[in-house]
Amino acid sequence: MPGFCDLATVDLYQGLLAGDETPPGLADGSAELRRVAFSSAVSDAPFPGSGAAVTVGAVHHFPFNSPCADALRTARPVAVPGEEGGLVQSTLAVPMVAHDTVVGLAQFSRTKGSEPFGDRDRDLAVELAARAAVCIDNARLYRREHERALMLQRSLLPPGDPIASGLDIACRYLPGSVASGRPSEVGGDWFDVIELPGHRTALVVGDVMGRGLRAAVAMGELRTAVRTLALLDLEPAEVLSALDEIARGLGAPAASSRPPAPPAGPARPTCPRCTSRPACTPCTTR
């Protein structure tokens, strides 16, 4: 960050990067961290701090009585004077706090001969660390929701290759992120194979518009409804007509004492359904 400091490092709690539900927060400050970034405006400059140098990607921890551990423990910035004979004049150890949770530590150092850090510099460092912490925490929350939605979606799909009387069924579920090579949110796509009376089989492929956990939940509700309606031995057109009414109800607001949430819109599924009786007649599709 030229113009503000000569060296900067960022350390994040290892538990947060490993996907733990809750980061350590205001712990004792000596939990494991991973160095995720380092930048220097000085050629061959050392890493700030005492002891062995910590490379980017390395897991380490600060001693309990060190200034950096104190900053993590108290969630307050700490000024760290440079070592005698070293290149660094002073360092600001600034905890990265998002939603009252400490997610890591940012260090800003100035070399000898530079202007010392002042109160305005400290305030700016705190603001920079806070903005970065919010972005990191939002990414953590997004990843958690994405993983939950994917787990829910996969748990509702038929396991392996479904078996049906008189049919050879092969299926493959490939999320859009894998097919396109680009990350995307989990959607509400599903398929199902339902055995019906009279040696018949219902083949269902559906898609709920939208992305994320809400779409996956709506997909689970509609899939359950399709199975229930299909087992009533209704015609495909009747099943889809009833499913359309159910889908309209999924978008209706429920009575609650909480303040109303922003409208997310009704679930809009598309769902072709095929009923097959291999031994007698061709399949019927709607």
Short mmCIF file of N, CA, C and O in Angstrom, two decimals, residues 3-87:
data_model
loop_
_atom_site.label_atom_id
_atom_site.label_comp_id
_atom_site.label_asym_id
_atom_site.label_seq_id
_atom_site.Cartn_x
_atom_site.Cartn_y
_atom_site.Cartn_z
N GLY A 3 2.37 4.82 0.03
CA GLY A 3 1.78 6.06 0.53
C GLY A 3 1.21 5.91 1.93
O GLY A 3 0.99 6.91 2.61
N PHE A 4 0.94 4.69 2.36
CA PHE A 4 0.43 4.47 3.71
C PHE A 4 1.40 3.66 4.56
O PHE A 4 1.63 3.95 5.73
N CYS A 5 1.96 2.60 3.97
CA CYS A 5 2.92 1.79 4.70
C CYS A 5 3.90 1.17 3.71
O CYS A 5 3.70 1.23 2.50
N ASP A 6 4.96 0.60 4.26
CA ASP A 6 5.98 -0.01 3.42
C ASP A 6 5.84 -1.53 3.34
O ASP A 6 6.27 -2.15 2.37
N LEU A 7 5.25 -2.12 4.37
CA LEU A 7 5.02 -3.55 4.38
C LEU A 7 3.64 -3.82 4.97
O LEU A 7 3.18 -3.08 5.84
N ALA A 8 2.99 -4.89 4.48
CA ALA A 8 1.67 -5.24 5.01
C ALA A 8 1.49 -6.75 4.94
O ALA A 8 1.95 -7.40 4.00
N THR A 9 0.87 -7.31 5.97
CA THR A 9 0.55 -8.74 5.99
C THR A 9 -0.90 -8.92 6.44
O THR A 9 -1.46 -8.07 7.13
N VAL A 10 -1.48 -10.04 6.03
CA VAL A 10 -2.83 -10.40 6.45
C VAL A 10 -2.81 -11.85 6.91
O VAL A 10 -2.35 -12.74 6.17
N ASP A 11 -3.29 -12.09 8.13
CA ASP A 11 -3.42 -13.44 8.68
C ASP A 11 -4.88 -13.70 9.02
O ASP A 11 -5.53 -12.84 9.63
N LEU A 12 -5.39 -14.85 8.63
CA LEU A 12 -6.77 -15.24 8.94
C LEU A 12 -6.76 -16.49 9.80
O LEU A 12 -5.87 -17.34 9.67
N TYR A 13 -7.76 -16.60 10.65
CA TYR A 13 -7.86 -17.78 11.49
C TYR A 13 -7.96 -19.03 10.62
O TYR A 13 -8.76 -19.10 9.69
N GLN A 14 -7.15 -20.03 10.94
CA GLN A 14 -7.15 -21.27 10.19
C GLN A 14 -8.51 -21.97 10.27
O GLN A 14 -8.97 -22.57 9.30
N GLY A 15 -9.17 -21.88 11.41
CA GLY A 15 -10.48 -22.51 11.55
C GLY A 15 -11.50 -21.92 10.59
O GLY A 15 -12.34 -22.63 10.04
N LEU A 16 -11.42 -20.62 10.37
CA LEU A 16 -12.33 -19.97 9.43
C LEU A 16 -12.09 -20.46 8.02
O LEU A 16 -13.03 -20.75 7.28
N LEU A 17 -10.83 -20.60 7.64
CA LEU A 17 -10.51 -21.06 6.29
C LEU A 17 -10.86 -22.52 6.10
O LEU A 17 -11.13 -22.96 4.99
N ALA A 18 -10.87 -23.29 7.22
CA ALA A 18 -11.20 -24.71 7.13
C ALA A 18 -12.70 -24.95 7.09
O ALA A 18 -13.14 -26.08 6.95
N GLY A 19 -13.49 -23.87 7.24
CA GLY A 19 -14.94 -24.00 7.15
C GLY A 19 -15.64 -24.24 8.46
O GLY A 19 -16.78 -24.71 8.48
N ASP A 20 -14.99 -23.92 9.59
CA ASP A 20 -15.65 -24.07 10.89
C ASP A 20 -16.89 -23.19 10.94
O ASP A 20 -16.93 -22.11 10.35
N GLU A 21 -17.89 -23.63 11.67
CA GLU A 21 -19.16 -22.90 11.74
C GLU A 21 -18.95 -21.51 12.33
O GLU A 21 -19.50 -20.52 11.86
N THR A 22 -18.15 -21.41 13.38
CA THR A 22 -17.93 -20.12 14.03
C THR A 22 -16.44 -19.88 14.20
O THR A 22 -15.75 -20.73 14.78
N PRO A 23 -15.90 -18.78 13.71
CA PRO A 23 -14.48 -18.47 13.91
C PRO A 23 -14.18 -18.29 15.39
O PRO A 23 -15.09 -18.09 16.21
N PRO A 24 -12.91 -18.36 15.79
CA PRO A 24 -12.55 -18.26 17.20
C PRO A 24 -13.03 -16.98 17.87
O PRO A 24 -13.31 -16.97 19.06
N GLY A 25 -13.13 -15.87 17.12
CA GLY A 25 -13.62 -14.63 17.72
C GLY A 25 -12.64 -14.10 18.76
O GLY A 25 -11.43 -14.15 18.60
N LEU A 26 -13.17 -13.58 19.89
CA LEU A 26 -12.33 -13.02 20.94
C LEU A 26 -11.75 -14.15 21.78
O LEU A 26 -12.14 -14.36 22.93
N ALA A 27 -10.85 -14.92 21.21
CA ALA A 27 -10.22 -16.01 21.94
C ALA A 27 -8.98 -15.49 22.66
O ALA A 27 -8.85 -14.29 22.91
N ASP A 28 -8.06 -16.36 22.98
CA ASP A 28 -6.86 -15.92 23.71
C ASP A 28 -5.82 -15.32 22.79
O ASP A 28 -4.75 -14.90 23.24
N GLY A 29 -6.09 -15.25 21.49
CA GLY A 29 -5.17 -14.61 20.56
C GLY A 29 -4.05 -15.50 20.08
O GLY A 29 -3.24 -15.08 19.26
N SER A 30 -3.97 -16.73 20.60
CA SER A 30 -2.87 -17.61 20.21
C SER A 30 -3.34 -18.77 19.34
O SER A 30 -2.62 -19.75 19.18
N ALA A 31 -4.58 -18.68 18.79
CA ALA A 31 -5.08 -19.73 17.91
C ALA A 31 -4.30 -19.72 16.60
O ALA A 31 -3.64 -18.73 16.25
N GLU A 32 -4.38 -20.82 15.88
CA GLU A 32 -3.64 -20.93 14.62
C GLU A 32 -4.20 -19.98 13.57
O GLU A 32 -5.41 -19.83 13.43
N LEU A 33 -3.30 -19.34 12.84
CA LEU A 33 -3.65 -18.47 11.73
C LEU A 33 -2.88 -18.89 10.49
O LEU A 33 -1.83 -19.53 10.58
N ARG A 34 -3.42 -18.51 9.35
CA ARG A 34 -2.71 -18.74 8.09
C ARG A 34 -2.40 -17.40 7.45
O ARG A 34 -3.29 -16.55 7.33
N ARG A 35 -1.15 -17.22 7.06
CA ARG A 35 -0.79 -15.99 6.37
C ARG A 35 -1.27 -16.08 4.92
O ARG A 35 -0.84 -16.95 4.17
N VAL A 36 -2.17 -15.19 4.57
CA VAL A 36 -2.79 -15.26 3.24
C VAL A 36 -2.28 -14.17 2.30
O VAL A 36 -2.54 -14.25 1.09
N ALA A 37 -1.58 -13.17 2.83
CA ALA A 37 -1.10 -12.10 1.94
C ALA A 37 0.09 -11.40 2.57
O ALA A 37 0.18 -11.27 3.80
N PHE A 38 0.99 -10.96 1.72
CA PHE A 38 2.14 -10.14 2.13
C PHE A 38 2.52 -9.25 0.97
O PHE A 38 2.57 -9.68 -0.18
N SER A 39 2.78 -7.99 1.27
CA SER A 39 3.19 -7.05 0.23
C SER A 39 4.27 -6.13 0.80
O SER A 39 4.20 -5.74 1.98
N SER A 40 5.24 -5.80 -0.02
CA SER A 40 6.34 -4.95 0.43
C SER A 40 6.72 -3.97 -0.67
O SER A 40 6.82 -4.33 -1.85
N ALA A 41 6.90 -2.72 -0.25
CA ALA A 41 7.38 -1.70 -1.17
C ALA A 41 8.89 -1.56 -1.09
O ALA A 41 9.49 -0.73 -1.78
N VAL A 42 9.50 -2.39 -0.25
CA VAL A 42 10.95 -2.34 -0.05
C VAL A 42 11.54 -3.65 -0.56
O VAL A 42 11.10 -4.73 -0.19
N SER A 43 12.53 -3.55 -1.43
CA SER A 43 13.14 -4.74 -1.99
C SER A 43 13.79 -5.58 -0.90
O SER A 43 14.53 -5.07 -0.05
N ASP A 44 13.51 -6.91 -0.93
CA ASP A 44 14.08 -7.87 0.02
C ASP A 44 13.80 -7.49 1.47
O ASP A 44 14.61 -7.75 2.37
N ALA A 45 12.66 -6.87 1.71
CA ALA A 45 12.32 -6.48 3.07
C ALA A 45 11.91 -7.70 3.88
O ALA A 45 11.33 -8.66 3.35
N PRO A 46 12.21 -7.72 5.17
CA PRO A 46 11.81 -8.86 6.01
C PRO A 46 10.34 -8.77 6.38
O PRO A 46 9.71 -7.73 6.25
N PHE A 47 9.81 -9.88 6.83
CA PHE A 47 8.44 -9.87 7.35
C PHE A 47 8.44 -9.15 8.69
O PHE A 47 9.36 -9.31 9.50
N PRO A 48 7.42 -8.36 8.97
CA PRO A 48 7.34 -7.70 10.27
C PRO A 48 7.23 -8.73 11.38
O PRO A 48 6.69 -9.81 11.20
N GLY A 49 7.70 -8.35 12.54
CA GLY A 49 7.57 -9.21 13.71
C GLY A 49 8.88 -9.90 14.01
O GLY A 49 9.81 -9.95 13.21
N SER A 50 8.93 -10.42 15.20
CA SER A 50 10.14 -11.10 15.65
C SER A 50 10.03 -12.59 15.35
O SER A 50 8.97 -13.12 15.05
N GLY A 51 11.15 -13.28 15.50
CA GLY A 51 11.15 -14.71 15.28
C GLY A 51 11.34 -15.04 13.81
O GLY A 51 11.69 -14.21 12.99
N ALA A 52 11.11 -16.33 13.50
CA ALA A 52 11.31 -16.80 12.14
C ALA A 52 10.30 -16.17 11.19
O ALA A 52 9.17 -15.87 11.57
N ALA A 53 10.73 -15.96 9.96
CA ALA A 53 9.85 -15.37 8.97
C ALA A 53 8.70 -16.33 8.65
O ALA A 53 8.87 -17.54 8.60
N VAL A 54 7.52 -15.77 8.45
CA VAL A 54 6.32 -16.55 8.11
C VAL A 54 6.01 -16.31 6.64
O VAL A 54 5.77 -15.18 6.24
N THR A 55 6.03 -17.36 5.86
CA THR A 55 5.76 -17.22 4.43
C THR A 55 4.27 -17.27 4.16
O THR A 55 3.48 -17.75 4.97
N VAL A 56 3.88 -16.76 3.00
CA VAL A 56 2.47 -16.79 2.61
C VAL A 56 2.02 -18.24 2.45
O VAL A 56 2.69 -19.05 1.80
N GLY A 57 0.90 -18.58 3.07
CA GLY A 57 0.38 -19.93 3.06
C GLY A 57 0.74 -20.74 4.29
O GLY A 57 0.15 -21.80 4.52
N ALA A 58 1.69 -20.24 5.08
CA ALA A 58 2.13 -20.97 6.27
C ALA A 58 1.14 -20.78 7.42
O ALA A 58 0.54 -19.72 7.57
N VAL A 59 0.98 -21.82 8.23
CA VAL A 59 0.13 -21.76 9.43
C VAL A 59 1.02 -21.47 10.63
O VAL A 59 2.07 -22.11 10.81
N HIS A 60 0.62 -20.52 11.44
CA HIS A 60 1.44 -20.13 12.58
C HIS A 60 0.52 -19.61 13.68
O HIS A 60 -0.70 -19.57 13.54
N HIS A 61 1.11 -19.20 14.79
CA HIS A 61 0.35 -18.56 15.86
C HIS A 61 1.26 -17.57 16.57
O HIS A 61 2.48 -17.70 16.56
N PHE A 62 0.63 -16.57 17.16
CA PHE A 62 1.39 -15.57 17.91
C PHE A 62 1.49 -16.00 19.37
O PHE A 62 0.52 -16.53 19.93
N PRO A 63 2.64 -15.80 20.00
CA PRO A 63 2.76 -16.12 21.43
C PRO A 63 1.70 -15.37 22.24
O PRO A 63 1.30 -14.26 21.90
N PHE A 64 1.27 -15.97 23.34
CA PHE A 64 0.16 -15.43 24.12
C PHE A 64 0.43 -14.01 24.58
O PHE A 64 -0.48 -13.16 24.58
N ASN A 65 1.64 -13.69 24.97
CA ASN A 65 1.96 -12.36 25.52
C ASN A 65 2.44 -11.37 24.46
O ASN A 65 2.88 -10.27 24.80
N SER A 66 2.35 -11.73 23.19
CA SER A 66 2.82 -10.83 22.13
C SER A 66 1.79 -9.74 21.86
O SER A 66 0.59 -9.91 22.13
N PRO A 67 2.24 -8.60 21.30
CA PRO A 67 1.29 -7.52 20.96
C PRO A 67 0.22 -7.96 19.96
O PRO A 67 -0.93 -7.54 20.05
N CYS A 68 0.60 -8.82 19.00
CA CYS A 68 -0.38 -9.27 18.00
C CYS A 68 -1.46 -10.13 18.65
O CYS A 68 -2.65 -10.01 18.31
N ALA A 69 -1.07 -11.00 19.57
CA ALA A 69 -2.07 -11.81 20.28
C ALA A 69 -2.97 -10.91 21.11
O ALA A 69 -4.18 -11.17 21.23
N ASP A 70 -2.39 -9.86 21.70
CA ASP A 70 -3.20 -8.92 22.49
C ASP A 70 -4.22 -8.21 21.60
O ASP A 70 -5.37 -8.01 22.00
N ALA A 71 -3.82 -7.84 20.37
CA ALA A 71 -4.75 -7.19 19.45
C ALA A 71 -5.90 -8.13 19.08
O ALA A 71 -7.06 -7.72 19.01
N LEU A 72 -5.58 -9.40 18.85
CA LEU A 72 -6.62 -10.38 18.52
C LEU A 72 -7.54 -10.62 19.71
O LEU A 72 -8.75 -10.80 19.56
N ARG A 73 -6.96 -10.63 20.89
CA ARG A 73 -7.72 -10.95 22.10
C ARG A 73 -8.68 -9.83 22.48
O ARG A 73 -9.81 -10.06 22.91
N THR A 74 -8.23 -8.58 22.30
CA THR A 74 -9.03 -7.43 22.72
C THR A 74 -9.82 -6.79 21.59
O THR A 74 -10.67 -5.93 21.84
N ALA A 75 -9.53 -7.21 20.35
CA ALA A 75 -10.18 -6.62 19.17
C ALA A 75 -9.89 -5.13 19.06
O ALA A 75 -10.71 -4.36 18.56
N ARG A 76 -8.70 -4.73 19.48
CA ARG A 76 -8.28 -3.33 19.39
C ARG A 76 -6.90 -3.25 18.76
O ARG A 76 -6.05 -4.12 18.99
N PRO A 77 -6.64 -2.20 17.97
CA PRO A 77 -5.33 -2.08 17.33
C PRO A 77 -4.23 -1.84 18.36
O PRO A 77 -4.46 -1.22 19.40
N VAL A 78 -3.05 -2.33 18.05
CA VAL A 78 -1.90 -2.20 18.94
C VAL A 78 -0.72 -1.70 18.12
O VAL A 78 -0.46 -2.20 17.02
N ALA A 79 -0.01 -0.70 18.64
CA ALA A 79 1.20 -0.20 18.00
C ALA A 79 2.39 -1.01 18.50
O ALA A 79 2.59 -1.16 19.70
N VAL A 80 3.16 -1.56 17.56
CA VAL A 80 4.30 -2.40 17.90
C VAL A 80 5.58 -1.69 17.47
O VAL A 80 5.78 -1.46 16.26
N PRO A 81 6.44 -1.31 18.41
CA PRO A 81 7.70 -0.64 18.02
C PRO A 81 8.63 -1.61 17.29
O PRO A 81 8.59 -2.82 17.51
N GLY A 82 9.45 -1.06 16.42
CA GLY A 82 10.40 -1.89 15.69
C GLY A 82 11.52 -2.38 16.58
O GLY A 82 11.79 -1.82 17.65
N GLU A 83 12.19 -3.43 16.13
CA GLU A 83 13.30 -3.99 16.89
C GLU A 83 14.55 -3.14 16.71
O GLU A 83 14.75 -2.50 15.67
N GLU A 84 15.38 -3.17 17.72
CA GLU A 84 16.63 -2.43 17.66
C GLU A 84 17.51 -2.98 16.54
O GLU A 84 17.77 -4.18 16.46
N GLY A 85 17.94 -2.10 15.66
CA GLY A 85 18.80 -2.52 14.56
C GLY A 85 18.06 -3.10 13.38
O GLY A 85 18.69 -3.49 12.39
N GLY A 86 16.74 -3.16 13.46
CA GLY A 86 15.96 -3.72 12.36
C GLY A 86 15.58 -2.66 11.35
O GLY A 86 15.79 -1.45 11.54
N LEU A 87 14.95 -3.09 10.27
CA LEU A 87 14.55 -2.18 9.21
C LEU A 87 13.23 -1.49 9.52
O LEU A 87 12.99 -0.35 9.12
#
